[in-house]
PDB file of C-alpha atoms in Angstrom:
ATOM      1  CA  ASP A   1      -7.896   1.570  -7.754  1.00  0.00           C
ATOM      2  CA  ASP A   2      -4.903   2.610  -5.736  1.00  0.00           C
ATOM      3  CA  PHE A   3      -2.936  -0.342  -4.447  1.00  0.00           C
ATOM      4  CA  VAL A   4      -4.135  -0.084  -0.861  1.00  0.00           C
ATOM      5  CA  ILE A   5      -2.838  -2.573   1.662  1.00  0.00           C
ATOM      6  CA  LEU A   6      -4.744  -3.123   4.855  1.00  0.00           C
ATOM      7  CA  SER A   7      -3.298  -5.611   7.302  1.00  0.00           C
ATOM      8  CA  ARG A   8      -3.785  -7.117  10.717  1.00  0.00           C
ATOM      9  CA  GLY A   9      -0.251  -6.444  11.863  1.00  0.00           C
ATOM     10  CA  HIS A  10       2.057  -8.640   9.783  1.00  0.00           C
ATOM     11  CA  ALA A  11       3.519  -7.477   6.483  1.00  0.00           C
ATOM     12  CA  ALA A  12       3.600 -11.088   5.272  1.00  0.00           C
ATOM     13  CA  GLU A  13      -0.180 -11.223   5.615  1.00  0.00           C
ATOM     14  CA  ALA A  14      -0.775  -7.923   3.856  1.00  0.00           C
ATOM     15  CA  LEU A  15      -2.712  -7.677   0.642  1.00  0.00           C
ATOM     16  CA  ALA A  16      -5.938  -5.727   0.431  1.00  0.00           C
ATOM     17  CA  TRP A  17      -8.401  -6.919   3.062  1.00  0.00           C
ATOM     18  CA  THR A  18     -12.112  -6.692   2.471  1.00  0.00           C
ATOM     19  CA  CYS A  19     -15.152  -7.893   4.375  1.00  0.00           C
ATOM     20  CA  ASP A  20     -17.316  -7.633   1.253  1.00  0.00           C
ATOM     21  CA  LYS A  21     -17.634 -11.194  -0.050  1.00  0.00           C
ATOM     22  CA  ASP A  22     -18.963  -9.928  -3.386  1.00  0.00           C
ATOM     23  CA  ALA A  23     -16.284  -7.319  -4.076  1.00  0.00           C
ATOM     24  CA  PRO A  24     -16.222  -6.562  -7.815  1.00  0.00           C
ATOM     25  CA  ASN A  25     -13.007  -7.036  -9.784  1.00  0.00           C
ATOM     26  CA  ALA A  26     -11.319  -8.902  -6.946  1.00  0.00           C
ATOM     27  CA  THR A  27      -9.502 -12.185  -6.712  1.00  0.00           C
ATOM     28  CA  PRO A  28     -10.358 -13.650  -3.287  1.00  0.00           C
ATOM     29  CA  ARG A  29      -7.722 -15.325  -1.161  1.00  0.00           C
ATOM     30  CA  ALA A  30      -8.199 -16.864   2.249  1.00  0.00           C
ATOM     31  CA  PRO A  31      -6.726 -14.822   5.107  1.00  0.00           C
ATOM     32  CA  PRO A  32      -4.262 -16.468   7.444  1.00  0.00           C
ATOM     33  CA  PRO A  33      -5.987 -18.237  10.359  1.00  0.00           C
ATOM     34  CA  SER A  34      -4.143 -15.946  12.803  1.00  0.00           C
ATOM     35  CA  TRP A  35      -5.930 -12.953  11.304  1.00  0.00           C
ATOM     36  CA  ARG A  36      -9.401 -14.206  12.209  1.00  0.00           C
ATOM     37  CA  ALA A  37      -8.608 -16.009  15.466  1.00  0.00           C
ATOM     38  CA  GLY A  38     -11.049 -14.830  18.108  1.00  0.00           C
ATOM     39  CA  ARG A  39     -12.483 -12.043  15.965  1.00  0.00           C
ATOM     40  CA  PRO A  40     -16.264 -11.586  15.867  1.00  0.00           C
ATOM     41  CA  GLY A  41     -18.197 -10.959  12.698  1.00  0.00           C
ATOM     42  CA  PRO A  42     -18.050 -12.356   9.187  1.00  0.00           C
ATOM     43  CA  PRO A  43     -14.737 -13.756   8.015  1.00  0.00           C
ATOM     44  CA  CYS A  44     -12.722 -11.319   5.980  1.00  0.00           C
ATOM     45  CA  ARG A  45     -10.614 -12.243   2.987  1.00  0.00           C
ATOM     46  CA  ALA A  46      -7.901 -10.707   0.916  1.00  0.00           C
ATOM     47  CA  ALA A  47      -8.555  -9.254  -2.501  1.00  0.00           C
ATOM     48  CA  ILE A  48      -6.355  -7.790  -5.183  1.00  0.00           C
ATOM     49  CA  SER A  49      -7.862  -5.229  -7.506  1.00  0.00           C
ATOM     50  CA  THR A  50      -7.614  -6.237 -11.147  1.00  0.00           C
ATOM     51  CA  ARG A  51      -7.770  -2.672 -12.516  1.00  0.00           C
ATOM     52  CA  GLU A  52      -4.606  -0.862 -13.521  1.00  0.00           C
ATOM     53  CA  ASP A  53      -4.249   2.824 -12.720  1.00  0.00           C
ATOM     54  CA  PRO A  54      -4.534   4.389 -16.198  1.00  0.00           C
ATOM     55  CA  MET A  55      -2.740   7.606 -15.174  1.00  0.00           C
ATOM     56  CA  ALA A  56       0.316   6.060 -13.508  1.00  0.00           C
ATOM     57  CA  ILE A  57       3.488   6.135 -15.595  1.00  0.00           C
ATOM     58  CA  ILE A  58       5.469   4.124 -13.020  1.00  0.00           C
ATOM     59  CA  ALA A  59       4.634   0.419 -13.093  1.00  0.00           C
ATOM     60  CA  ASN A  60       3.797  -1.317  -9.829  1.00  0.00           C
ATOM     61  CA  THR A  61       5.934  -4.387 -10.496  1.00  0.00           C
ATOM     62  CA  THR A  62       5.019  -6.036  -7.190  1.00  0.00           C
ATOM     63  CA  LEU A  63       1.302  -5.768  -7.894  1.00  0.00           C
ATOM     64  CA  ARG A  64       1.858  -7.236 -11.364  1.00  0.00           C
ATOM     65  CA  ARG A  65       3.837 -10.157  -9.880  1.00  0.00           C
ATOM     66  CA  LEU A  66       1.107 -10.858  -7.318  1.00  0.00           C
ATOM     67  CA  ARG A  67      -1.637 -10.705  -9.956  1.00  0.00           C
ATOM     68  CA  ALA A  68       0.345 -13.198 -12.049  1.00  0.00           C
ATOM     69  CA  GLY A  69       0.449 -15.568  -9.063  1.00  0.00           C
ATOM     70  CA  LYS A  70       4.174 -15.010  -8.534  1.00  0.00           C
ATOM     71  CA  LEU A  71       6.057 -14.465  -5.305  1.00  0.00           C
ATOM     72  CA  ALA A  72       7.124 -10.915  -4.388  1.00  0.00           C
ATOM     73  CA  ILE A  73       9.859 -10.609  -1.769  1.00  0.00           C
ATOM     74  CA  GLY A  74      10.139  -7.474   0.361  1.00  0.00           C
ATOM     75  CA  PHE A  75      13.011  -5.694   2.089  1.00  0.00           C
ATOM     76  CA  GLY A  76      11.961  -3.956   5.310  1.00  0.00           C
ATOM     77  CA  VAL A  77      13.534  -0.783   6.619  1.00  0.00           C
ATOM     78  CA  GLY A  78      12.826   0.896   9.927  1.00  0.00           C
ATOM     79  CA  HIS A  79      15.977   2.933  10.467  1.00  0.00           C
ATOM     80  CA  LEU A  80      17.897   2.836   7.170  1.00  0.00           C
ATOM     81  CA  ARG A  81      17.190   6.351   5.881  1.00  0.00           C
ATOM     82  CA  THR A  82      19.614   6.556   2.979  1.00  0.00           C
ATOM     83  CA  VAL A  83      18.120   6.959  -0.489  1.00  0.00           C
ATOM     84  CA  ALA A  84      20.485   4.142  -1.479  1.00  0.00           C
ATOM     85  CA  ALA A  85      18.167   1.650   0.313  1.00  0.00           C
ATOM     86  CA  PRO A  86      15.979   1.031  -2.779  1.00  0.00           C
ATOM     87  CA  ALA A  87      19.061   0.475  -4.947  1.00  0.00           C
ATOM     88  CA  LEU A  88      20.444  -1.944  -2.335  1.00  0.00           C
ATOM     89  CA  ALA A  89      17.110  -3.778  -2.279  1.00  0.00           C
ATOM     90  CA  LYS A  90      17.140  -4.036  -6.092  1.00  0.00           C
ATOM     91  CA  ALA A  91      20.749  -5.254  -6.156  1.00  0.00           C
ATOM     92  CA  ALA A  92      19.868  -7.927  -3.599  1.00  0.00           C
ATOM     93  CA  GLY A  93      16.922  -9.137  -5.704  1.00  0.00           C
ATOM     94  CA  TYR A  94      14.017  -7.768  -3.676  1.00  0.00           C
ATOM     95  CA  ASP A  95      10.726  -6.761  -5.327  1.00  0.00           C
ATOM     96  CA  TRP A  96       9.411  -4.252  -2.812  1.00  0.00           C
ATOM     97  CA  LEU A  97      10.644  -1.970  -0.056  1.00  0.00           C
ATOM     98  CA  PHE A  98       8.682  -1.943   3.212  1.00  0.00           C
ATOM     99  CA  ILE A  99       9.088   1.505   4.802  1.00  0.00           C
ATOM    100  CA  ASP A 100       7.840   1.277   8.393  1.00  0.00           C
ATOM    101  CA  MET A 101       6.526   4.574   9.756  1.00  0.00           C
ATOM    102  CA  GLU A 102       4.544   2.808  12.494  1.00  0.00           C
ATOM    103  CA  HIS A 103       7.486   1.267  14.350  1.00  0.00           C
ATOM    104  CA  GLY A 104      10.420   2.759  12.446  1.00  0.00           C
ATOM    105  CA  ALA A 105      12.066   6.113  12.943  1.00  0.00           C
ATOM    106  CA  PHE A 106      10.828   7.801   9.752  1.00  0.00           C
ATOM    107  CA  SER A 107       9.215  11.165   9.204  1.00  0.00           C
ATOM    108  CA  VAL A 108       6.897  11.657   6.226  1.00  0.00           C
ATOM    109  CA  HIS A 109       9.736  13.512   4.517  1.00  0.00           C
ATOM    110  CA  GLU A 110      12.198  10.639   4.965  1.00  0.00           C
ATOM    111  CA  ALA A 111       9.667   8.004   3.911  1.00  0.00           C
ATOM    112  CA  THR A 112       8.726   9.889   0.761  1.00  0.00           C
ATOM    113  CA  GLN A 113      12.388  10.419  -0.154  1.00  0.00           C
ATOM    114  CA  LEU A 114      12.820   6.628  -0.032  1.00  0.00           C
ATOM    115  CA  CYS A 115       9.645   6.183  -2.106  1.00  0.00           C
ATOM    116  CA  MET A 116      10.808   8.590  -4.792  1.00  0.00           C
ATOM    117  CA  ALA A 117      14.250   6.976  -4.884  1.00  0.00           C
ATOM    118  CA  ALA A 118      12.617   3.560  -5.360  1.00  0.00           C
ATOM    119  CA  LEU A 119      10.394   4.511  -8.303  1.00  0.00           C
ATOM    120  CA  ASN A 120      13.059   4.254 -11.008  1.00  0.00           C
ATOM    121  CA  THR A 121      14.604   1.070  -9.594  1.00  0.00           C
ATOM    122  CA  GLY A 122      11.587  -1.159 -10.213  1.00  0.00           C
ATOM    123  CA  VAL A 123      11.368  -1.822  -6.453  1.00  0.00           C
ATOM    124  CA  THR A 124       7.844  -1.066  -5.237  1.00  0.00           C
ATOM    125  CA  PRO A 125       7.805   1.338  -2.257  1.00  0.00           C
ATOM    126  CA  ILE A 126       5.204   0.315   0.345  1.00  0.00           C
ATOM    127  CA  VAL A 127       4.717   2.416   3.484  1.00  0.00           C
ATOM    128  CA  ARG A 128       3.160   1.327   6.775  1.00  0.00           C
ATOM    129  CA  VAL A 129       1.538   4.234   8.634  1.00  0.00           C
ATOM    130  CA  CYS A 130      -0.092   4.320  12.051  1.00  0.00           C
ATOM    131  CA  THR A 131      -3.794   3.476  12.136  1.00  0.00           C
ATOM    132  CA  ASP A 132      -4.926   7.018  12.906  1.00  0.00           C
ATOM    133  CA  ALA A 133      -2.411   8.698  10.572  1.00  0.00           C
ATOM    134  CA  LEU A 134      -4.256   8.373   7.271  1.00  0.00           C
ATOM    135  CA  ASP A 135      -3.002  11.833   6.277  1.00  0.00           C
ATOM    136  CA  GLU A 136       0.530  10.414   6.325  1.00  0.00           C
ATOM    137  CA  GLY A 137      -0.636   7.641   3.993  1.00  0.00           C
ATOM    138  CA  THR A 138      -2.100  10.081   1.469  1.00  0.00           C
ATOM    139  CA  ARG A 139       1.068  12.176   1.586  1.00  0.00           C
ATOM    140  CA  ALA A 140       3.150   9.043   1.011  1.00  0.00           C
ATOM    141  CA  LEU A 141       0.940   8.122  -1.976  1.00  0.00           C
ATOM    142  CA  ASP A 142       1.280  11.653  -3.369  1.00  0.00           C
ATOM    143  CA  ASN A 143       5.054  11.397  -3.086  1.00  0.00           C
ATOM    144  CA  GLY A 144       5.849   8.003  -4.561  1.00  0.00           C
ATOM    145  CA  ALA A 145       4.426   5.216  -2.409  1.00  0.00           C
ATOM    146  CA  LEU A 146       2.776   2.523  -4.508  1.00  0.00           C
ATOM    147  CA  GLY A 147       1.204   0.797  -1.518  1.00  0.00           C
ATOM    148  CA  ILE A 148       0.096   1.626   1.989  1.00  0.00           C
ATOM    149  CA  VAL A 149      -0.188  -0.704   4.980  1.00  0.00           C
ATOM    150  CA  VAL A 150      -2.604   0.334   7.702  1.00  0.00           C
ATOM    151  CA  PRO A 151      -2.370  -1.889  10.798  1.00  0.00           C
ATOM    152  CA  HIS A 152      -5.146  -2.850  13.209  1.00  0.00           C
ATOM    153  CA  VAL A 153      -8.041  -2.610  10.765  1.00  0.00           C
ATOM    154  CA  ASP A 154     -10.494  -4.624  12.835  1.00  0.00           C
ATOM    155  CA  THR A 155     -13.906  -3.591  11.518  1.00  0.00           C
ATOM    156  CA  PRO A 156     -15.572  -3.226   8.131  1.00  0.00           C
ATOM    157  CA  ALA A 157     -16.289   0.429   8.950  1.00  0.00           C
ATOM    158  CA  LEU A 158     -12.612   1.180   9.525  1.00  0.00           C
ATOM    159  CA  ALA A 159     -11.639  -0.738   6.361  1.00  0.00           C
ATOM    160  CA  LYS A 160     -14.108   1.403   4.388  1.00  0.00           C
ATOM    161  CA  ARG A 161     -12.778   4.629   5.944  1.00  0.00           C
ATOM    162  CA  VAL A 162      -9.201   3.694   5.083  1.00  0.00           C
ATOM    163  CA  ALA A 163     -10.033   2.676   1.507  1.00  0.00           C
ATOM    164  CA  GLU A 164     -11.986   5.895   0.919  1.00  0.00           C
ATOM    165  CA  ALA A 165      -9.119   8.003   2.293  1.00  0.00           C
ATOM    166  CA  PHE A 166      -6.710   6.542  -0.279  1.00  0.00           C
ATOM    167  CA  ARG A 167      -8.934   6.611  -3.372  1.00  0.00           C
ATOM    168  CA  PHE A 168      -9.818   9.574  -5.539  1.00  0.00           C
ATOM    169  CA  PRO A 169     -13.501  10.474  -6.128  1.00  0.00           C
ATOM    170  CA  PRO A 170     -15.923   8.993  -6.903  1.00  0.00           C
ATOM    171  CA  GLN A 171     -14.585   5.848  -5.126  1.00  0.00           C
ATOM    172  CA  GLY A 172     -13.149   7.825  -2.218  1.00  0.00           C
ATOM    173  CA  HIS A 173     -12.293  11.189  -0.708  1.00  0.00           C
ATOM    174  CA  ARG A 174      -8.597  11.603  -1.499  1.00  0.00           C
ATOM    175  CA  SER A 175      -7.851  15.073  -2.782  1.00  0.00           C
ATOM    176  CA  TRP A 176      -5.617  16.066  -5.668  1.00  0.00           C
ATOM    177  CA  GLY A 177      -2.840  18.325  -4.416  1.00  0.00           C
ATOM    178  CA  GLY A 178      -0.852  18.933  -7.567  1.00  0.00           C
ATOM    179  CA  GLY A 179       1.800  16.860  -9.273  1.00  0.00           C
ATOM    180  CA  ILE A 180       2.020  13.290  -8.002  1.00  0.00           C
ATOM    181  CA  ALA A 181       5.239  11.316  -8.432  1.00  0.00           C
ATOM    182  CA  VAL A 182       3.756   8.145  -9.993  1.00  0.00           C
ATOM    183  CA  TYR A 183       1.939  10.312 -12.551  1.00  0.00           C
ATOM    184  CA  GLY A 184       5.156  12.031 -13.592  1.00  0.00           C
ATOM    185  CA  PHE A 185       4.063  15.197 -11.751  1.00  0.00           C
ATOM    186  CA  GLN A 186       1.461  15.776 -14.493  1.00  0.00           C
ATOM    187  CA  ALA A 187      -2.224  16.640 -14.155  1.00  0.00           C
ATOM    188  CA  PRO A 188      -4.751  13.937 -15.151  1.00  0.00           C
ATOM    189  CA  GLY A 189      -4.972  13.532 -18.902  1.00  0.00           C
ATOM    190  CA  ALA A 190      -1.843  15.619 -19.553  1.00  0.00           C
TER     191      ALA A 190
END
């Protein structure tokens, strides 16, 4: 599985949200009470996929820390466009870089430049896109993002649509557009 992050608005609450109580290969965690307050329907919970991406040559160190039950601290950027930001985050001891395209002043180009700069630092690049900009999320994933945050996912149907957009077939509908940064710009099986 891709490391897909779906959230209800707060990066601190973000993991991978699911409304499927029997999700396979998932470690359930209770969502924050603020996430469910006043929301109709079955309670949702967070889940972290336990499958590694066999093609990726860049390790998702944040995902590994979370799976090991360890804390992962993030450094958020909304206007800091320099490719030195990931190196600064690493030097300051952060585990992941939160690149905010929803509220920040980033284009897809600028966000992906930060993602690619982060890959060799060991700092996990995570990008928040606008709810209806799933194409920006797939482009970020193609160009170095190791996680995507999609805000305002309020229904199981929208959660399914988002997850399918970010996963390759047969689990989803994401297309393969050539060399992808986390795969070393190689085709599958190369």
